[in-house]
Amino acid sequence: MKIIKTWECNIILEVQEFKKITNPTESEITSIRQIINEVLKKGDEALTFYVKKFDNVSILPEDFKIKQKEIDNAYSLISSDLLSAIRNAKQNIESFQNHIKIKNPDIFKIDAESFIDTVYKPIEKVGIYIPGGAASYPSTVLMNAIPASVAGVK
């Protein structure tokens, strides 16, 4: 991982270098747009299709949300050391996300009769896609779900 300290470098050059590595091709952009349009048009049917296509996993829309019984059962499948490590990571991520959470600024008064106000509101609900298949990625769940939760997503 490369850490870029904007106060110690030419940020424009760093961004240009980053773009060389991460710029998608026109073909990739077309594929991404096609997937987004399919999901917007067909919803869960498209999600089911793409999970099968990319992960070779068959899942029904009613199984997208994990049931409480599955959560309860998962505790019996992992060691107490792993559970402790996950809980510790969760606490650390929550603490950091609360530290960087955007706060609503004070009202900016222009004059006695005019002001500007800014209110940040979370998105009500999000879906988090966690690739899996043969492997398990608890860190991906933590690093996607916890920031959303701290932001107020239900």
PDB file of C-alpha atoms in Angstrom, residues 1-68:
ATOM      1  CA  MET A   1       0.000   0.000   0.000  1.00  0.00           C
ATOM      2  CA  LYS A   2       1.231   3.469  -0.836  1.00  0.00           C
ATOM      3  CA  ILE A   3       0.464   6.300   1.555  1.00  0.00           C
ATOM      4  CA  ILE A   4       0.280   9.700  -0.098  1.00  0.00           C
ATOM      5  CA  LYS A   5       0.687  12.684   2.201  1.00  0.00           C
ATOM      6  CA  THR A   6      -0.727  15.569   0.211  1.00  0.00           C
ATOM      7  CA  TRP A   7       1.365  18.096   2.091  1.00  0.00           C
ATOM      8  CA  GLU A   8       4.601  16.287   1.175  1.00  0.00           C
ATOM      9  CA  CYS A   9       4.181  15.656  -2.558  1.00  0.00           C
ATOM     10  CA  ASN A  10       2.962  16.987  -5.853  1.00  0.00           C
ATOM     11  CA  ILE A  11      -0.591  15.715  -5.530  1.00  0.00           C
ATOM     12  CA  ILE A  12      -1.397  16.366  -9.198  1.00  0.00           C
ATOM     13  CA  LEU A  13       1.406  14.015 -10.288  1.00  0.00           C
ATOM     14  CA  GLU A  14       0.361  11.421  -7.713  1.00  0.00           C
ATOM     15  CA  VAL A  15      -3.245  11.486  -8.965  1.00  0.00           C
ATOM     16  CA  GLN A  16      -2.053  11.172 -12.577  1.00  0.00           C
ATOM     17  CA  GLU A  17       0.038   8.124 -11.625  1.00  0.00           C
ATOM     18  CA  PHE A  18      -2.910   6.618  -9.769  1.00  0.00           C
ATOM     19  CA  LYS A  19      -5.177   7.164 -12.764  1.00  0.00           C
ATOM     20  CA  LYS A  20      -2.724   5.296 -15.008  1.00  0.00           C
ATOM     21  CA  ILE A  21      -3.201   2.252 -12.800  1.00  0.00           C
ATOM     22  CA  THR A  22      -6.930   2.530 -12.122  1.00  0.00           C
ATOM     23  CA  ASN A  23      -8.483   4.066 -15.241  1.00  0.00           C
ATOM     24  CA  PRO A  24     -10.966   1.592 -16.682  1.00  0.00           C
ATOM     25  CA  THR A  25     -10.983   0.961 -20.422  1.00  0.00           C
ATOM     26  CA  GLU A  26     -13.956   1.964 -22.567  1.00  0.00           C
ATOM     27  CA  SER A  27     -14.936  -1.706 -22.712  1.00  0.00           C
ATOM     28  CA  GLU A  28     -14.902  -1.954 -18.902  1.00  0.00           C
ATOM     29  CA  ILE A  29     -16.944   1.247 -18.581  1.00  0.00           C
ATOM     30  CA  THR A  30     -19.484  -0.140 -21.065  1.00  0.00           C
ATOM     31  CA  SER A  31     -19.729  -3.391 -19.061  1.00  0.00           C
ATOM     32  CA  ILE A  32     -20.144  -1.488 -15.791  1.00  0.00           C
ATOM     33  CA  ARG A  33     -22.890   0.689 -17.259  1.00  0.00           C
ATOM     34  CA  GLN A  34     -24.650  -2.391 -18.640  1.00  0.00           C
ATOM     35  CA  ILE A  35     -24.636  -4.053 -15.207  1.00  0.00           C
ATOM     36  CA  ILE A  36     -25.918  -0.904 -13.492  1.00  0.00           C
ATOM     37  CA  ASN A  37     -28.691  -0.481 -16.068  1.00  0.00           C
ATOM     38  CA  GLU A  38     -29.707  -4.128 -15.728  1.00  0.00           C
ATOM     39  CA  VAL A  39     -29.880  -3.835 -11.941  1.00  0.00           C
ATOM     40  CA  LEU A  40     -31.895  -0.608 -12.189  1.00  0.00           C
ATOM     41  CA  LYS A  41     -34.269  -2.204 -14.675  1.00  0.00           C
ATOM     42  CA  LYS A  42     -34.585  -5.744 -13.315  1.00  0.00           C
ATOM     43  CA  GLY A  43     -33.651  -5.315  -9.650  1.00  0.00           C
ATOM     44  CA  ASP A  44     -33.193  -8.536  -7.691  1.00  0.00           C
ATOM     45  CA  GLU A  45     -33.490 -10.654 -10.843  1.00  0.00           C
ATOM     46  CA  ALA A  46     -30.361  -8.961 -12.227  1.00  0.00           C
ATOM     47  CA  LEU A  47     -28.523  -9.297  -8.912  1.00  0.00           C
ATOM     48  CA  THR A  48     -29.284 -13.009  -8.875  1.00  0.00           C
ATOM     49  CA  PHE A  49     -27.988 -13.314 -12.435  1.00  0.00           C
ATOM     50  CA  TYR A  50     -24.717 -11.482 -11.712  1.00  0.00           C
ATOM     51  CA  VAL A  51     -24.017 -13.357  -8.479  1.00  0.00           C
ATOM     52  CA  LYS A  52     -24.333 -16.580 -10.482  1.00  0.00           C
ATOM     53  CA  LYS A  53     -22.220 -15.193 -13.332  1.00  0.00           C
ATOM     54  CA  PHE A  54     -19.367 -13.769 -11.241  1.00  0.00           C
ATOM     55  CA  ASP A  55     -19.340 -16.035  -8.166  1.00  0.00           C
ATOM     56  CA  ASN A  56     -21.017 -19.160  -9.529  1.00  0.00           C
ATOM     57  CA  VAL A  57     -23.432 -19.047  -6.593  1.00  0.00           C
ATOM     58  CA  SER A  58     -27.167 -19.580  -6.948  1.00  0.00           C
ATOM     59  CA  ILE A  59     -29.159 -17.425  -4.549  1.00  0.00           C
ATOM     60  CA  LEU A  60     -32.783 -16.377  -4.420  1.00  0.00           C
ATOM     61  CA  PRO A  61     -33.788 -12.774  -3.654  1.00  0.00           C
ATOM     62  CA  GLU A  62     -35.481 -13.863  -0.413  1.00  0.00           C
ATOM     63  CA  ASP A  63     -32.057 -15.088   0.743  1.00  0.00           C
ATOM     64  CA  PHE A  64     -30.274 -11.754   0.161  1.00  0.00           C
ATOM     65  CA  LYS A  65     -30.879 -10.683   3.745  1.00  0.00           C
ATOM     66  CA  ILE A  66     -29.318 -12.964   6.321  1.00  0.00           C
ATOM     67  CA  LYS A  67     -31.824 -14.497   8.712  1.00  0.00           C
ATOM     68  CA  GLN A  68     -31.350 -14.296  12.471  1.00  0.00           C
TER      69      GLN A  68
END
